[in-house]
mmCIF file of C-alpha atoms and ligand atoms in Angstrom:
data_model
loop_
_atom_site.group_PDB
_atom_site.id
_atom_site.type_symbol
_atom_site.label_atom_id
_atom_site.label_comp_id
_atom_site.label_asym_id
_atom_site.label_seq_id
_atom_site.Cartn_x
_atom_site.Cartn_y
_atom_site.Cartn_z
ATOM 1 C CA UNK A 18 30.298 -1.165 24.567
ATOM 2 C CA UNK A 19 30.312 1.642 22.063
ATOM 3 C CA UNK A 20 33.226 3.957 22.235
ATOM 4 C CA UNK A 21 32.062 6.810 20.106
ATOM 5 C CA UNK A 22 30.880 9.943 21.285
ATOM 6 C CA UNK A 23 27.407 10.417 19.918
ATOM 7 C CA UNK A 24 26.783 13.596 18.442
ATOM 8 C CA UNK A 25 23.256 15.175 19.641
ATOM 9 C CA UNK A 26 21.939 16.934 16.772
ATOM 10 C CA UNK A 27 19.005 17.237 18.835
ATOM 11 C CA UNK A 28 20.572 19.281 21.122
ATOM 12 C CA UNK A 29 22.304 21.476 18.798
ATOM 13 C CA UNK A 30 19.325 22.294 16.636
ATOM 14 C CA UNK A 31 17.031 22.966 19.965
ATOM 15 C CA UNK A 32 20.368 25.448 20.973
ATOM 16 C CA UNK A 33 20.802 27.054 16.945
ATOM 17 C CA UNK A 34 16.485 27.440 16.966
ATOM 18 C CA UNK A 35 17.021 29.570 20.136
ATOM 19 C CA UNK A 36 19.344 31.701 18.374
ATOM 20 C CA UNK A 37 17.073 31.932 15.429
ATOM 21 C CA UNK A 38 14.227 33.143 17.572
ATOM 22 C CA UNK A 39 16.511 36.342 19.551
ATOM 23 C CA UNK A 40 17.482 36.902 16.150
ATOM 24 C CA UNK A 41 13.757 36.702 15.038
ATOM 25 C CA UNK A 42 13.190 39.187 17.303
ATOM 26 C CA UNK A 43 15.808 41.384 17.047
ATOM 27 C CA UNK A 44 14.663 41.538 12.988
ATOM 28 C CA UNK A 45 11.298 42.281 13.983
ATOM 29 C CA UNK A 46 12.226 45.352 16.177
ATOM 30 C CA UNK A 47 14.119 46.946 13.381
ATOM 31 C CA UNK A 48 12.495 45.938 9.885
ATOM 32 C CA UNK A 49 8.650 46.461 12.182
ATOM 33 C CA UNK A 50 7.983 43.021 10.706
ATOM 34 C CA UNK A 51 8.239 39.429 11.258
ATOM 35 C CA UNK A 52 10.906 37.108 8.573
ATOM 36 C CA UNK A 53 8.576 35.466 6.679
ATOM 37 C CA UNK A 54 8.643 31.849 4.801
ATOM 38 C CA UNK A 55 6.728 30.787 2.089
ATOM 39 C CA UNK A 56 5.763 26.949 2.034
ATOM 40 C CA UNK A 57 4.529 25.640 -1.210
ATOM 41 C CA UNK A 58 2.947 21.986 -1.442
ATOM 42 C CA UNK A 59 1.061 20.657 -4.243
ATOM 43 C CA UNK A 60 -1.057 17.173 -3.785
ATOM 44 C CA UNK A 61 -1.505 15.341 -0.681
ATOM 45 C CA UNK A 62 1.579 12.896 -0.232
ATOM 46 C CA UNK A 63 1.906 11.748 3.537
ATOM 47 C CA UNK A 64 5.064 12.333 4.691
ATOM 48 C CA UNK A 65 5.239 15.611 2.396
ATOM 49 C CA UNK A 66 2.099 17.100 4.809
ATOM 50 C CA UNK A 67 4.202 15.830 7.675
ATOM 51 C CA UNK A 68 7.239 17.989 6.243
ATOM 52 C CA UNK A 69 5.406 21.078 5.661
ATOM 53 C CA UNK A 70 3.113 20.809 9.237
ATOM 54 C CA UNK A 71 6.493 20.737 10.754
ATOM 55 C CA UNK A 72 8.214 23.617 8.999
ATOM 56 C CA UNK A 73 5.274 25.608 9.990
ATOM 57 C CA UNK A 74 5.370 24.807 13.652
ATOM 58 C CA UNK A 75 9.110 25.477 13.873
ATOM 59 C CA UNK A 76 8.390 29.036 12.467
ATOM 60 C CA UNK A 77 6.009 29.631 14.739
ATOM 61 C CA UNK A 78 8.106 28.848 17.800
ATOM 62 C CA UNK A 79 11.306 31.176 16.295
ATOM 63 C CA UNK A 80 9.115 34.423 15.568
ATOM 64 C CA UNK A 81 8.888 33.578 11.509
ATOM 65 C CA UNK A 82 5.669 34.075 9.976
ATOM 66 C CA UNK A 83 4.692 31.030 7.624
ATOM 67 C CA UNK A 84 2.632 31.313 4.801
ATOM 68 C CA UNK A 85 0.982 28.140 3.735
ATOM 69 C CA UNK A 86 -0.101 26.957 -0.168
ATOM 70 C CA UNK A 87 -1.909 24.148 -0.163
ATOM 71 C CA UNK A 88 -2.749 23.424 -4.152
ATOM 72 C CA UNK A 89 -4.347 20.412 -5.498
ATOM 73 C CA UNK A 90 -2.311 17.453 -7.095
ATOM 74 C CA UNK A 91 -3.890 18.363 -10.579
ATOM 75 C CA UNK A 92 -2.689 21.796 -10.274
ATOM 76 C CA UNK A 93 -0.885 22.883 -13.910
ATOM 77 C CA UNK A 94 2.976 24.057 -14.344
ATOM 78 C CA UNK A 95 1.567 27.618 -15.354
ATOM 79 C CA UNK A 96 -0.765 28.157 -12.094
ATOM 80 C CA UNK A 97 2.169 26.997 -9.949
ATOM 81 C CA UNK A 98 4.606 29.396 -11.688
ATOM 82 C CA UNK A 99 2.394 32.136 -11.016
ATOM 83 C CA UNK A 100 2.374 31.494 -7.406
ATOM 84 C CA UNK A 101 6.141 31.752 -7.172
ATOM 85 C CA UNK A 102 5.713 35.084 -9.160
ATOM 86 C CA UNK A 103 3.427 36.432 -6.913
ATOM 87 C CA UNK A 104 6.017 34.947 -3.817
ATOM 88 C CA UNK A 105 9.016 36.185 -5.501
ATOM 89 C CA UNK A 106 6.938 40.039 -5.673
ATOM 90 C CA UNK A 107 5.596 39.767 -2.231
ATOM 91 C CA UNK A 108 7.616 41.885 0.204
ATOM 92 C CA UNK A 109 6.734 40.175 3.733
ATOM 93 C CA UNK A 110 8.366 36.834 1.860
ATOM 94 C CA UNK A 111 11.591 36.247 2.501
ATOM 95 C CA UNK A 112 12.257 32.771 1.745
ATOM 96 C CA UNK A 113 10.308 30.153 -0.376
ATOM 97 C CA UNK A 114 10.404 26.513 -0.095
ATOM 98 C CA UNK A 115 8.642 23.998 -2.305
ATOM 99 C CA UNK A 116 8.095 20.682 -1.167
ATOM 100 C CA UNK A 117 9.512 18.430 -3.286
ATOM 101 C CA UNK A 118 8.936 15.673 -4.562
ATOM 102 C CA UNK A 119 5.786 17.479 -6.994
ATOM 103 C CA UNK A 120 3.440 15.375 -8.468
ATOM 104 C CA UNK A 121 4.305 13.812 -11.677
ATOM 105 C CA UNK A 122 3.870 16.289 -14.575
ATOM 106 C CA UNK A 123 5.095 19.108 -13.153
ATOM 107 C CA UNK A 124 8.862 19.828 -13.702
ATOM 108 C CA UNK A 125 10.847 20.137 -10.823
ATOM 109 C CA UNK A 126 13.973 21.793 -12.151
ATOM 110 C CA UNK A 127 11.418 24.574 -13.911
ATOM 111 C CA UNK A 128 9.686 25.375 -10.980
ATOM 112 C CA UNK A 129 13.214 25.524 -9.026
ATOM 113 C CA UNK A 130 14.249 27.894 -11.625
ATOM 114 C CA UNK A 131 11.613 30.017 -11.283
ATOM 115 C CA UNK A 132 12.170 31.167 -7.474
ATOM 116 C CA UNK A 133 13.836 34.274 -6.783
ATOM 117 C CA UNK A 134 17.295 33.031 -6.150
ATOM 118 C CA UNK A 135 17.391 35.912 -3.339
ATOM 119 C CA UNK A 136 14.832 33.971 -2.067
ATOM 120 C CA UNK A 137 15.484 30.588 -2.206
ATOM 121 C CA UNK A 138 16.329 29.125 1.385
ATOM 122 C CA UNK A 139 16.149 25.742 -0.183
ATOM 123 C CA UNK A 140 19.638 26.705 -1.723
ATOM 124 C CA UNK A 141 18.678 24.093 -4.588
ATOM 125 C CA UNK A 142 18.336 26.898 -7.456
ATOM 126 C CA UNK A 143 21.533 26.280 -10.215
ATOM 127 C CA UNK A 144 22.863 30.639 -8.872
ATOM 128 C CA UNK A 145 23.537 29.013 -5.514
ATOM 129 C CA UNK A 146 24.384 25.816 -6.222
ATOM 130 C CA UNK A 147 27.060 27.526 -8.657
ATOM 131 C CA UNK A 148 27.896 30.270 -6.135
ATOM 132 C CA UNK A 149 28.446 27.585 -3.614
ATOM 133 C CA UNK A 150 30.963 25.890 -6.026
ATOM 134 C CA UNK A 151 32.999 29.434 -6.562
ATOM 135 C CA UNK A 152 32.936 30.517 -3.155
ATOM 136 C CA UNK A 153 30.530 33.323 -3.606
ATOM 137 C CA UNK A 154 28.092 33.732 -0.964
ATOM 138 C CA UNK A 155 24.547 32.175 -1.614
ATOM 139 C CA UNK A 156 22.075 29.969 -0.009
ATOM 140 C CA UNK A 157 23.446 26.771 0.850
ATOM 141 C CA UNK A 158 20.921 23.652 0.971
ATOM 142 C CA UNK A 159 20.071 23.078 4.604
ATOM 143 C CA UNK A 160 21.069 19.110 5.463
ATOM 144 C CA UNK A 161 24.534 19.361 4.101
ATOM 145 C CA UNK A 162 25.045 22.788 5.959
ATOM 146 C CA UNK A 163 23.637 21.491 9.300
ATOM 147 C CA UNK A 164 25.942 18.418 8.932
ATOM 148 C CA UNK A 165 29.257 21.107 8.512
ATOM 149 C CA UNK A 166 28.053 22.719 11.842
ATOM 150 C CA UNK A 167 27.670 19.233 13.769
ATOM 151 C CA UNK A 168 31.247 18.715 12.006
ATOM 152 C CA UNK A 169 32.499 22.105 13.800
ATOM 153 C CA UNK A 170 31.336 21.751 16.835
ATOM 154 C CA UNK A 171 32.832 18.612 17.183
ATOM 155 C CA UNK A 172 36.177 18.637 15.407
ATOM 156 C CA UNK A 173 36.855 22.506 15.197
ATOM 157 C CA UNK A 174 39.457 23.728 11.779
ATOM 158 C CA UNK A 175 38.577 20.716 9.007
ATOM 159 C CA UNK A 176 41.930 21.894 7.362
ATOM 160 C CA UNK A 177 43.694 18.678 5.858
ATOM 161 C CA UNK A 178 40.945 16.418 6.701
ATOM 162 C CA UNK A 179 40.261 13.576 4.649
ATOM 163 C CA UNK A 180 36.740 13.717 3.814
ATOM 164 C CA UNK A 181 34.465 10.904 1.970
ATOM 165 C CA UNK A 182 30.783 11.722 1.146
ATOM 166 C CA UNK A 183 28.751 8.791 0.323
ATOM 167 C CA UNK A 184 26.486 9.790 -2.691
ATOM 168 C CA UNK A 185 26.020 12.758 -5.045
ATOM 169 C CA UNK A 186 22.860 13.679 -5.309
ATOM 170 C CA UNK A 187 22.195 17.960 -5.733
ATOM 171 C CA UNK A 188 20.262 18.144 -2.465
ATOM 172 C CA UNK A 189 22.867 16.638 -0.098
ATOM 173 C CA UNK A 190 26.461 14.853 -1.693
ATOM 174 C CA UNK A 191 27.106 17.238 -4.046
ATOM 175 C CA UNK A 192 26.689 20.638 -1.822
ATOM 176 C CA UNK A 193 28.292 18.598 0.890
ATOM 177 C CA UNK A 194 31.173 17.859 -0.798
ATOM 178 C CA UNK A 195 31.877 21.687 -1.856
ATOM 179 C CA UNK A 196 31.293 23.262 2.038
ATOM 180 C CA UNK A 197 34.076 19.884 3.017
ATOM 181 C CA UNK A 198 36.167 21.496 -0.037
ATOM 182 C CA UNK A 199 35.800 25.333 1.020
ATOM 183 C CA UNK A 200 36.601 24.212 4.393
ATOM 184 C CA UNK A 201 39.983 22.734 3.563
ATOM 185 C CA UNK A 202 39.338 18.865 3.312
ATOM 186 C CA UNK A 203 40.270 16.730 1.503
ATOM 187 C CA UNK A 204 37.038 15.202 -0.321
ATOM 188 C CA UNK A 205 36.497 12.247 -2.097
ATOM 189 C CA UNK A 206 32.589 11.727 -3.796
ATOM 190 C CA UNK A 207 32.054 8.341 -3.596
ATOM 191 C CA UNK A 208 28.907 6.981 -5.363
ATOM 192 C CA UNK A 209 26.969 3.899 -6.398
ATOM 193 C CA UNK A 210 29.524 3.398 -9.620
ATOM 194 C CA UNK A 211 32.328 3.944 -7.164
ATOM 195 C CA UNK A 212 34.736 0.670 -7.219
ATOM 196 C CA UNK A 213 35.702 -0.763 -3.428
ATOM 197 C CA UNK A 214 33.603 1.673 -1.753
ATOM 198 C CA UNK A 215 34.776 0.069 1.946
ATOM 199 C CA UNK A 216 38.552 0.797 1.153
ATOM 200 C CA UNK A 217 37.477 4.241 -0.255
ATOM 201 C CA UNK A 218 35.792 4.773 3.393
ATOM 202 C CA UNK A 219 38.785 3.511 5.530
ATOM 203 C CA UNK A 220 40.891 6.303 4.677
ATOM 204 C CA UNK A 221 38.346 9.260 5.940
ATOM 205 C CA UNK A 222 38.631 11.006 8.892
ATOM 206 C CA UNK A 223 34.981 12.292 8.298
ATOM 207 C CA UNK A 224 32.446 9.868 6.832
ATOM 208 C CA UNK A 225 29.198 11.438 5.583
ATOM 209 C CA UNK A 226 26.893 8.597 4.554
ATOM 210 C CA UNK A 227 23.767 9.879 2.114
ATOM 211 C CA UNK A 228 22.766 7.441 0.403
ATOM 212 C CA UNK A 229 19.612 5.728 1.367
ATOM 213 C CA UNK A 230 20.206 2.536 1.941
ATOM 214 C CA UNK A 231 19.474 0.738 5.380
ATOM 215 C CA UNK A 232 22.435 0.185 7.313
ATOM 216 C CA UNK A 233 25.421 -0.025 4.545
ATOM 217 C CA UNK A 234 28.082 1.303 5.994
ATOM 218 C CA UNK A 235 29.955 -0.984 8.219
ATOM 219 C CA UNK A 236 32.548 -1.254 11.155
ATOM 220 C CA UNK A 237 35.236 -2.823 9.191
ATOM 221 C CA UNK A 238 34.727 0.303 6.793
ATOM 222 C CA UNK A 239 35.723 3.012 9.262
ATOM 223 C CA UNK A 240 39.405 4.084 10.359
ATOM 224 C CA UNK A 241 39.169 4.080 13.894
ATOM 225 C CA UNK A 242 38.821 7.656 15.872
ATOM 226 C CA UNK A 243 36.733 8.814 12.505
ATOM 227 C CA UNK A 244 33.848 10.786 12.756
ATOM 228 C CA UNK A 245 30.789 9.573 11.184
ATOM 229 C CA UNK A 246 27.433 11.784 9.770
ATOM 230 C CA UNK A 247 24.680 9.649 8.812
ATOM 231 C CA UNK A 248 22.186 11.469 6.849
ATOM 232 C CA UNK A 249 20.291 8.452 5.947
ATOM 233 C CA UNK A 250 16.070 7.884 6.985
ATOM 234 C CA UNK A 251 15.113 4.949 6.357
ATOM 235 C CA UNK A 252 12.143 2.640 7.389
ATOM 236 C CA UNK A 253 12.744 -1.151 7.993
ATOM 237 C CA UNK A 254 9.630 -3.447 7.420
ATOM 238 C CA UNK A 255 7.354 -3.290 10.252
ATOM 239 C CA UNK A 256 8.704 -6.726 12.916
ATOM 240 C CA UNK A 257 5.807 -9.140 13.554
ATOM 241 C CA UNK A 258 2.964 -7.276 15.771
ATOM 242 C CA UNK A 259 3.709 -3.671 14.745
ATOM 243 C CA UNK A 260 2.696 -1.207 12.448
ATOM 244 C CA UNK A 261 5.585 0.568 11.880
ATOM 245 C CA UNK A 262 9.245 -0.644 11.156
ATOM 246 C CA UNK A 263 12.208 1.304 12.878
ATOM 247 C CA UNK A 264 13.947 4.108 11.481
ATOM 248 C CA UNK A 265 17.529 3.177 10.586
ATOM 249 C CA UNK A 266 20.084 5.459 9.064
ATOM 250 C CA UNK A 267 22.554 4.745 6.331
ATOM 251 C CA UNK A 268 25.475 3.272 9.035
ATOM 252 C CA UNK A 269 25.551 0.071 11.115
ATOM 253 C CA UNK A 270 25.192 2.215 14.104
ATOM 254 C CA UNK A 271 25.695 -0.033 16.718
ATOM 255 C CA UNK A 272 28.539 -1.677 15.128
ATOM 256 C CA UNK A 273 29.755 1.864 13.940
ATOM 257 C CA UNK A 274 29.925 2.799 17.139
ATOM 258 C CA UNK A 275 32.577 0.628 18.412
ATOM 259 C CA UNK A 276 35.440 1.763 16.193
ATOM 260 C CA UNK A 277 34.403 5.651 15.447
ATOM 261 C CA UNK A 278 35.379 8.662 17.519
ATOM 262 C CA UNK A 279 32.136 10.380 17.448
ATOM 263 C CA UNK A 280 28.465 9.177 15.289
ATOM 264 C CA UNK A 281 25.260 10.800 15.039
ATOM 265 C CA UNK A 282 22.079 8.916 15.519
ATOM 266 C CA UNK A 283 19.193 8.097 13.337
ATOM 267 C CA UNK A 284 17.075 9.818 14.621
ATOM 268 C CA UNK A 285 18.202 12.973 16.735
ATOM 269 C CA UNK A 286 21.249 13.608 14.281
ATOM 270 C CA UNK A 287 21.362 15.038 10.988
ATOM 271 C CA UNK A 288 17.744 15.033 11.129
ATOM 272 C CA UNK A 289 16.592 17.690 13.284
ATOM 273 C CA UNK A 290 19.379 19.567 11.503
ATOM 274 C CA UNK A 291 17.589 20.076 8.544
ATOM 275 C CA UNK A 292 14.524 22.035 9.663
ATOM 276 C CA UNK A 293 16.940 24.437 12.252
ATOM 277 C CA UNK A 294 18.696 25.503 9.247
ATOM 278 C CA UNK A 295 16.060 26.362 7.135
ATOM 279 C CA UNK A 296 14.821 29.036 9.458
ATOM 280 C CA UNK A 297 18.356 30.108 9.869
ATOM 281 C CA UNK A 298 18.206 30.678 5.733
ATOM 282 C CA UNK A 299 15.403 32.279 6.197
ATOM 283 C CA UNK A 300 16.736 34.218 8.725
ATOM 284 C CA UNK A 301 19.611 35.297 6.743
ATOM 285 C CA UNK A 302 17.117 35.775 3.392
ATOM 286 C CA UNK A 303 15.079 38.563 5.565
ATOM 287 C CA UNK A 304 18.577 40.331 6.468
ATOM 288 C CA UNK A 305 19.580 40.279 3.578
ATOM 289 C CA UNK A 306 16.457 41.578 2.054
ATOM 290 C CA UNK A 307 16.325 44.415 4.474
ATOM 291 C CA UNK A 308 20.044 45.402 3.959
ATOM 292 C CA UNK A 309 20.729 44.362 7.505
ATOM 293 C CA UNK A 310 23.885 42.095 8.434
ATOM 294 C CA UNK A 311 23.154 39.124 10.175
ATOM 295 C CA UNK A 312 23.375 38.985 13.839
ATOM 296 C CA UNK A 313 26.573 36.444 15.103
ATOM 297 C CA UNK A 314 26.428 33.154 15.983
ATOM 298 C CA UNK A 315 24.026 32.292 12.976
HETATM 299 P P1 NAD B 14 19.447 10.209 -3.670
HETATM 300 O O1 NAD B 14 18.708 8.935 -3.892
HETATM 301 O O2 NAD B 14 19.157 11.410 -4.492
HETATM 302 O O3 NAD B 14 21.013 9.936 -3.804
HETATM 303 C C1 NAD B 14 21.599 8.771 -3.294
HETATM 304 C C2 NAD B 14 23.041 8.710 -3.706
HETATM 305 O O4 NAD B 14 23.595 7.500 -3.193
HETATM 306 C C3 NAD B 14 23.254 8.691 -5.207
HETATM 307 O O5 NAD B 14 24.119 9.746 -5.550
HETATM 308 C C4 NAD B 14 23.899 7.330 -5.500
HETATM 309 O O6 NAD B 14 24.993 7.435 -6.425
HETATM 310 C C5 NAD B 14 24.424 6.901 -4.166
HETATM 311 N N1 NAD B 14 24.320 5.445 -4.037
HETATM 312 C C6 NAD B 14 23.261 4.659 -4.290
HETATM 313 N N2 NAD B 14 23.583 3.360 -4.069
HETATM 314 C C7 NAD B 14 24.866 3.345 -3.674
HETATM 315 C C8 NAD B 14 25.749 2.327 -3.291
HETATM 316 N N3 NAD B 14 25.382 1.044 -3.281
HETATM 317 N N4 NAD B 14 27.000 2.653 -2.927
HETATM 318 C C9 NAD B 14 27.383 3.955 -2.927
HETATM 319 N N5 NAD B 14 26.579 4.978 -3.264
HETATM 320 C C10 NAD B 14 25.338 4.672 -3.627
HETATM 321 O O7 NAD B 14 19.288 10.511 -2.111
HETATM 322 P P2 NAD B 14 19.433 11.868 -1.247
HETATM 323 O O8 NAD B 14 18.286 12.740 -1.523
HETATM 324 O O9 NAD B 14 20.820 12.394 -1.369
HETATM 325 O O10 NAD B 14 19.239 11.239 0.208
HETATM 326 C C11 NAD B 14 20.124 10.276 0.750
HETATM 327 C C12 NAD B 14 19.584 9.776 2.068
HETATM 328 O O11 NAD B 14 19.525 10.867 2.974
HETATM 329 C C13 NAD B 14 18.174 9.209 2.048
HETATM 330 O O12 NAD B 14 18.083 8.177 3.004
HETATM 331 C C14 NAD B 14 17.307 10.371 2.467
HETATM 332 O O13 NAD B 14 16.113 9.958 3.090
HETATM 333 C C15 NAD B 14 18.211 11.023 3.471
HETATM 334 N N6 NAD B 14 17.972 12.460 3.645
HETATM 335 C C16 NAD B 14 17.897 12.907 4.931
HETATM 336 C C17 NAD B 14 17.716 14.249 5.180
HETATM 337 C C18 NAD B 14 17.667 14.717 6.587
HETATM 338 O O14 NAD B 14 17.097 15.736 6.873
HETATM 339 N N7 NAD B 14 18.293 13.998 7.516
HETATM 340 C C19 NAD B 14 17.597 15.159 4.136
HETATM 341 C C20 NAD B 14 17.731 14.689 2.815
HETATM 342 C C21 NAD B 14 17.920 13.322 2.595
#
């Protein structure tokens, strides 16, 4: 019998999205124009088409206009650059996303670089990742900042926590581990080098596993009553007579379950997280562009 509460990110996101859209609306009534986001992909990877279909449909439902570009795989680092030119000029953009990973060749961090850093909703460009770090306000990547709201929700002040993110990469451990740090935790970065990782974990009130690997994180690991974020997708090999193999997060869920205080799910946690956000940064991107504050509750 699992004792945790389960924390619906599902629910949350479907409840923040509603928000978006009044505030969608409100926007649109004063600026006489939709917020709009910009969604970049280059080549034809699977699950990046799946991504970027997605982001699209949210928009739609929240009142944000989307503006699709599709570009071949062989497109060159110059013709991509001048996209994001003509993005960062464009005044009905507000926000510009592109779907990482690119094809090989072109250079992420360049093109990253090269987006208006008023614009970038991503939060992945080095003004916001530094103005995240001094407490200046900025975009703030969205997984790690829909995993602080679940936290919120659930545990109210974070002051004096102690906090342990599992990994340390720029798109999710690292930004994570500043919004624990600005929120008055205490935060430990824990990592593949990291020595005794489970005794590292037993001391957190707040576990935030991103790491990628199936299942890692285990019962014996977590001080009981802790709260637990998984932010880890991952497929298992398909079982014998189906095409797919389950989706599994980074924690031993069930197991998990039966010493935590509350867990998210994989999936309807941290996952649906991510794409609410982004139209909330987007959101915030078209306020901010039209010198209007952002409504509450965002
Ligand atoms: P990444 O590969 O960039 O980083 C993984 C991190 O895990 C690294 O910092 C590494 O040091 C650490 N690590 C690797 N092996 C380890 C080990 N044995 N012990 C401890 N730490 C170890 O990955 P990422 O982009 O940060 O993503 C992490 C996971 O989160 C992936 O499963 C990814 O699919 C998932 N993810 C989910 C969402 C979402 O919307 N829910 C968004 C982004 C990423």
């Amino acid at each position: 019998m699992a004792s945790a509460a389960l924390i619906d990110g599902k629910a949350f996101a479907a409840g923040l999205r509603a928000r978006i859209a009044e505030g969608a609306a409100a926007f649109a009534h004063q600026a006489a124009r939709q917020p709009g986001l910009a969604v970049v992909l280059v080549g034809d990877d699977p699950a990046s088409q799946v991504y970027v279909g997605a982001k699209a449909r949210a928009c739609a439902e929240v009142g944000i206009a989307s503006f699709e570009h599709r570009l071949p795989a062989d497109t060159s680092e110059a013709a991509l650059l001048s996209l994001i030119e003509r993005l960062n000029q464009d005044e009905a953009v507000d926000g510009i996303l592109v779907q990482m990973p690119l094809p090989g060749g072109l250079d992420e961090a360049a093109i990253i670089a090269a987006i208006s850093p008023d614009k970038d909703v991503d939060g992945f460009h080095v003004l916001n990742a530094g103005r995240l770090s001094v407490g200046q306000p900025g975009f703030i990547p969205c997984t790690p900042l829909g995993c602080l709201m679940l936290l919120k929700d659930r545990l109210g002040d974070l002051a004096g926590m102690e906090a342990v993110v599992i990994g340390r990469s720029n798109i999710v451990g690292k930004p994570m581990a500043q919004l624990l740090l600005a929120a008055n935790c205490t935060v430990t970065i824990a990592h593949s080098r990291t020595r005794d990782l489970a005794q590292v974990v037993r001391r957190a009130d707040i576990v935030i596993a991103a790491v990628g690997r199936p299942e890692m994180v285990r019962a014996d690991w977590i001080k009981p009553g802790a709260t637990v974020i998984d932010v880890g997708i991952n497929r298992l090999p398909p079982e014998e007579g189906k095409a797919k193999g389950r989706l599994v997060g980074d924690v031993a869920f069930a197991e998990v379950a039966e010493v935590a205080g509350a867990i998210t799910p994989v999936p309807g946690g941290v996952g649906p997280m991510t794409i609410a956000v982004l139209l909330r940064n987007t959101l915030e991107a078209a306020h901010r562009h039209a010198g209007l504050p952002l409504p509450e509750g965002l």
